Amino acid sequence: MSEPSESPVRLKSAVRARFLAEEGVALSMGATAVVVRGSRADTVWRALEPTLRAGFEREALLGGFPERGRPFLASILDQLEEHGFLRELEPEPEGLTPAERGAYPHLESLTRRPHAALAALREGTVRVRSFHPDLAAEAARALERAGVGTVRVDSEGAPESPLLLTTRWEPAEGEPVEHLIASGGGLWLSGPRDRPAGPDLIEPLRRWFASRKDTANGTTPDEAATRLVHTLVCAQLALALVAHVARDAEGSAPADDAEFMVTTDELVSEPRVFSVLPRLNPEVTGPIPAWEAAEPPEVPALLDTVTHLWDRVFGPVDEPRPGSLPQLPVGLARSGTVVGCGPTTAEARLDALLRALRPEVWSPSTAPVGLGLGLTPETAIGAAVVDLALRTPGEHWKDAATPDLSPGSRRLWAALTLRLGVAASLVVHATDDGGLHRARVLTEAEGELWGEGVAPHPDTAVHEALLRAVASARLAEEPPGPPLDASGGGTSRTLSDLARWAFETRAAHLSAPEGADRLRDLGVHSAVASWS
């Protein structure tokens, strides 16, 4: 929630009130709405609105209100602050040009200091660079209509494909910033809307365009359609620059990720976030952030928090989906060419997602360490321990007795050998101290590995290995496609058990790779494990 303002403020002029009978009052500005609830909300609002629109100081307003009703008034003011419905009590600008009069209401909706933002626009300069004269001219017109004082167009230093046009905002005070228009494969990008462009963004954007497999549908838009696209994306670019000036006037920090307006040749336009994945360096590490063991959220809820990772435009991986894959007796899902499995479809989707992300984020390393990813700290640590165990040479493992199978493991063994007809054998090993177990499911004929699992307890390791073996066998029945990786991974519960084992026994040294903080901002945790 925004901190309550100590300086005089007033309600933004675009805020509108709608009375909802017994439910209260709905306050809205653009797409944002707040409902003030209560049987007397309409009476209170009618009495307050003239004062809120004229300007007030919070403490003075609360002090003049009946003591019994102050908490209710404070809650209304808090909601107005939180949703950006209040602005500083600046003097109203005079002598505005037609362009500035058009820009002012938009600025007021964006910032608490619209007058300061309008003055910054008036005093600043934008340099437009492009090899496309028509596009540059359209961008210049859009910027002038947005209230920018000086717009200059030149081709010196014009960008190269896929960047079609850049703008360089040079404020009267402060550092210059850039925005851009880029195009390729039938898409037009304009922005970013919530932060400036820069080398940290432009180079990944170039790589993204280069990696796009899809292209335009082979048709070339006619001249009229192209003009419409130019007009639309140039207006979007102008709005992005205006939004930057509004944030700058208020002192707001830019976003970490870049949100572009993405427009097709058919003029379908929508905002999309371009998340740049960091490269994790396991050879430069720091401490694991503090975390408390707790019951993790359900897997579907975890997946809902990272949908940006498979955004249909900018997603670094494909959405993990079950598609037409069988879901009994175990779940299967595919992300691109990677297949994941689990006891449920949700767990299979999670497994596929993490396997697809792995080559996207981990830098190559020859260090004898385990590398793990997860959507919780525990599962990332557990995955790192699994990876470390599976990298450990065979001489560090000793033969162990196959445990009596639990009911769940017996069902998987029956599904593998009886239902799917796989002649298989089960091999169990343990570390020298017996603290960690590794189970393998091998075909009896060729000795091929069909499933592998690691866990503190032998039966859990067997269950993990059998789960992957059954998934491999089910996948073998499907039409030719990518095989299932028999090694690594594990269900969320087993990975959490491994994380607790590592902390309790201190058998493994745990650390966070370079780049972990940025990846955590995107909802994915990472860990590095090495033997103590």
PDB file of N, CA and C in Angstrom, residues 20-57:
ATOM      1  N   LEU A  20     -24.214   2.566  -5.487  1.00  0.00           N
ATOM      2  CA  LEU A  20     -24.690   1.190  -5.640  1.00  0.00           C
ATOM      3  C   LEU A  20     -25.755   0.841  -4.609  1.00  0.00           C
ATOM      4  N   ALA A  21     -26.673   1.742  -4.370  1.00  0.00           N
ATOM      5  CA  ALA A  21     -27.769   1.494  -3.414  1.00  0.00           C
ATOM      6  C   ALA A  21     -27.204   1.069  -2.070  1.00  0.00           C
ATOM      7  N   GLU A  22     -27.593  -0.100  -1.579  1.00  0.00           N
ATOM      8  CA  GLU A  22     -27.180  -0.543  -0.243  1.00  0.00           C
ATOM      9  C   GLU A  22     -25.726  -1.024  -0.199  1.00  0.00           C
ATOM     10  N   GLU A  23     -25.111  -1.283  -1.356  1.00  0.00           N
ATOM     11  CA  GLU A  23     -23.756  -1.862  -1.367  1.00  0.00           C
ATOM     12  C   GLU A  23     -22.672  -0.836  -1.108  1.00  0.00           C
ATOM     13  N   GLY A  24     -22.881   0.420  -1.417  1.00  0.00           N
ATOM     14  CA  GLY A  24     -21.853   1.429  -1.196  1.00  0.00           C
ATOM     15  C   GLY A  24     -21.666   2.311  -2.409  1.00  0.00           C
ATOM     16  N   VAL A  25     -20.413   2.739  -2.625  1.00  0.00           N
ATOM     17  CA  VAL A  25     -20.075   3.648  -3.719  1.00  0.00           C
ATOM     18  C   VAL A  25     -18.913   3.053  -4.506  1.00  0.00           C
ATOM     19  N   ALA A  26     -19.053   2.991  -5.825  1.00  0.00           N
ATOM     20  CA  ALA A  26     -17.970   2.515  -6.695  1.00  0.00           C
ATOM     21  C   ALA A  26     -17.229   3.719  -7.245  1.00  0.00           C
ATOM     22  N   LEU A  27     -15.923   3.787  -6.996  1.00  0.00           N
ATOM     23  CA  LEU A  27     -15.065   4.850  -7.503  1.00  0.00           C
ATOM     24  C   LEU A  27     -14.189   4.258  -8.591  1.00  0.00           C
ATOM     25  N   SER A  28     -14.133   4.892  -9.749  1.00  0.00           N
ATOM     26  CA  SER A  28     -13.370   4.321 -10.857  1.00  0.00           C
ATOM     27  C   SER A  28     -12.587   5.399 -11.584  1.00  0.00           C
ATOM     28  N   MET A  29     -11.462   4.951 -12.166  1.00  0.00           N
ATOM     29  CA  MET A  29     -10.639   5.803 -13.030  1.00  0.00           C
ATOM     30  C   MET A  29     -10.018   4.875 -14.064  1.00  0.00           C
ATOM     31  N   GLY A  30     -10.460   4.966 -15.306  1.00  0.00           N
ATOM     32  CA  GLY A  30      -9.984   4.037 -16.322  1.00  0.00           C
ATOM     33  C   GLY A  30     -10.433   2.625 -15.987  1.00  0.00           C
ATOM     34  N   ALA A  31      -9.461   1.699 -15.993  1.00  0.00           N
ATOM     35  CA  ALA A  31      -9.782   0.295 -15.725  1.00  0.00           C
ATOM     36  C   ALA A  31      -9.713  -0.041 -14.246  1.00  0.00           C
ATOM     37  N   THR A  32      -9.363   0.933 -13.392  1.00  0.00           N
ATOM     38  CA  THR A  32      -9.209   0.683 -11.958  1.00  0.00           C
ATOM     39  C   THR A  32     -10.454   1.121 -11.214  1.00  0.00           C
ATOM     40  N   ALA A  33     -10.898   0.299 -10.276  1.00  0.00           N
ATOM     41  CA  ALA A  33     -12.105   0.627  -9.515  1.00  0.00           C
ATOM     42  C   ALA A  33     -11.925   0.253  -8.055  1.00  0.00           C
ATOM     43  N   VAL A  34     -12.573   1.018  -7.190  1.00  0.00           N
ATOM     44  CA  VAL A  34     -12.590   0.787  -5.741  1.00  0.00           C
ATOM     45  C   VAL A  34     -14.041   0.870  -5.294  1.00  0.00           C
ATOM     46  N   VAL A  35     -14.464  -0.035  -4.420  1.00  0.00           N
ATOM     47  CA  VAL A  35     -15.810   0.021  -3.876  1.00  0.00           C
ATOM     48  C   VAL A  35     -15.722   0.341  -2.387  1.00  0.00           C
ATOM     49  N   VAL A  36     -16.310   1.458  -2.002  1.00  0.00           N
ATOM     50  CA  VAL A  36     -16.411   1.827  -0.584  1.00  0.00           C
ATOM     51  C   VAL A  36     -17.725   1.247  -0.069  1.00  0.00           C
ATOM     52  N   ARG A  37     -17.628   0.295   0.820  1.00  0.00           N
ATOM     53  CA  ARG A  37     -18.819  -0.425   1.274  1.00  0.00           C
ATOM     54  C   ARG A  37     -19.321   0.128   2.600  1.00  0.00           C
ATOM     55  N   GLY A  38     -20.593  -0.074   2.813  1.00  0.00           N
ATOM     56  CA  GLY A  38     -21.209   0.364   4.057  1.00  0.00           C
ATOM     57  C   GLY A  38     -22.555   1.016   3.792  1.00  0.00           C
ATOM     58  N   SER A  39     -23.461   0.886   4.742  1.00  0.00           N
ATOM     59  CA  SER A  39     -24.814   1.405   4.539  1.00  0.00           C
ATOM     60  C   SER A  39     -24.833   2.922   4.429  1.00  0.00           C
ATOM     61  N   ARG A  40     -23.837   3.597   5.034  1.00  0.00           N
ATOM     62  CA  ARG A  40     -23.806   5.060   4.985  1.00  0.00           C
ATOM     63  C   ARG A  40     -22.713   5.574   4.047  1.00  0.00           C
ATOM     64  N   ALA A  41     -22.160   4.676   3.203  1.00  0.00           N
ATOM     65  CA  ALA A  41     -21.060   5.082   2.333  1.00  0.00           C
ATOM     66  C   ALA A  41     -21.469   6.216   1.400  1.00  0.00           C
ATOM     67  N   ASP A  42     -22.702   6.131   0.846  1.00  0.00           N
ATOM     68  CA  ASP A  42     -23.113   7.171  -0.094  1.00  0.00           C
ATOM     69  C   ASP A  42     -23.250   8.520   0.594  1.00  0.00           C
ATOM     70  N   THR A  43     -23.787   8.521   1.830  1.00  0.00           N
ATOM     71  CA  THR A  43     -23.944   9.779   2.568  1.00  0.00           C
ATOM     72  C   THR A  43     -22.598  10.400   2.872  1.00  0.00           C
ATOM     73  N   VAL A  44     -21.647   9.544   3.329  1.00  0.00           N
ATOM     74  CA  VAL A  44     -20.307  10.036   3.657  1.00  0.00           C
ATOM     75  C   VAL A  44     -19.626  10.572   2.393  1.00  0.00           C
ATOM     76  N   TRP A  45     -19.762   9.830   1.290  1.00  0.00           N
ATOM     77  CA  TRP A  45     -19.090  10.258   0.068  1.00  0.00           C
ATOM     78  C   TRP A  45     -19.648  11.583  -0.447  1.00  0.00           C
ATOM     79  N   ARG A  46     -20.956  11.765  -0.437  1.00  0.00           N
ATOM     80  CA  ARG A  46     -21.546  13.027  -0.912  1.00  0.00           C
ATOM     81  C   ARG A  46     -21.032  14.198  -0.091  1.00  0.00           C
ATOM     82  N   ALA A  47     -20.844  13.974   1.220  1.00  0.00           N
ATOM     83  CA  ALA A  47     -20.346  15.053   2.075  1.00  0.00           C
ATOM     84  C   ALA A  47     -18.860  15.325   1.841  1.00  0.00           C
ATOM     85  N   LEU A  48     -18.101  14.258   1.535  1.00  0.00           N
ATOM     86  CA  LEU A  48     -16.660  14.386   1.400  1.00  0.00           C
ATOM     87  C   LEU A  48     -16.209  14.863   0.022  1.00  0.00           C
ATOM     88  N   GLU A  49     -16.931  14.498  -1.016  1.00  0.00           N
ATOM     89  CA  GLU A  49     -16.416  14.678  -2.367  1.00  0.00           C
ATOM     90  C   GLU A  49     -15.997  16.111  -2.679  1.00  0.00           C
ATOM     91  N   PRO A  50     -16.778  17.141  -2.317  1.00  0.00           N
ATOM     92  CA  PRO A  50     -16.314  18.502  -2.624  1.00  0.00           C
ATOM     93  C   PRO A  50     -14.952  18.811  -2.007  1.00  0.00           C
ATOM     94  N   THR A  51     -14.733  18.377  -0.777  1.00  0.00           N
ATOM     95  CA  THR A  51     -13.453  18.624  -0.112  1.00  0.00           C
ATOM     96  C   THR A  51     -12.330  17.841  -0.786  1.00  0.00           C
ATOM     97  N   LEU A  52     -12.598  16.565  -1.146  1.00  0.00           N
ATOM     98  CA  LEU A  52     -11.572  15.736  -1.782  1.00  0.00           C
ATOM     99  C   LEU A  52     -11.164  16.306  -3.136  1.00  0.00           C
ATOM    100  N   ARG A  53     -12.112  16.897  -3.853  1.00  0.00           N
ATOM    101  CA  ARG A  53     -11.781  17.447  -5.172  1.00  0.00           C
ATOM    102  C   ARG A  53     -11.104  18.816  -5.057  1.00  0.00           C
ATOM    103  N   ALA A  54     -11.408  19.559  -4.007  1.00  0.00           N
ATOM    104  CA  ALA A  54     -10.804  20.888  -3.831  1.00  0.00           C
ATOM    105  C   ALA A  54      -9.390  20.789  -3.292  1.00  0.00           C
ATOM    106  N   GLY A  55      -9.096  19.779  -2.489  1.00  0.00           N
ATOM    107  CA  GLY A  55      -7.774  19.615  -1.894  1.00  0.00           C
ATOM    108  C   GLY A  55      -7.863  19.551  -0.379  1.00  0.00           C
ATOM    109  N   PHE A  56      -7.003  18.736   0.234  1.00  0.00           N
ATOM    110  CA  PHE A  56      -7.064  18.545   1.680  1.00  0.00           C
ATOM    111  C   PHE A  56      -5.734  18.023   2.192  1.00  0.00           C
ATOM    112  N   GLU A  57      -5.539  18.151   3.499  1.00  0.00           N
ATOM    113  CA  GLU A  57      -4.442  17.496   4.213  1.00  0.00           C
ATOM    114  C   GLU A  57      -5.048  16.359   5.031  1.00  0.00           C
TER     115      GLU A  57
END
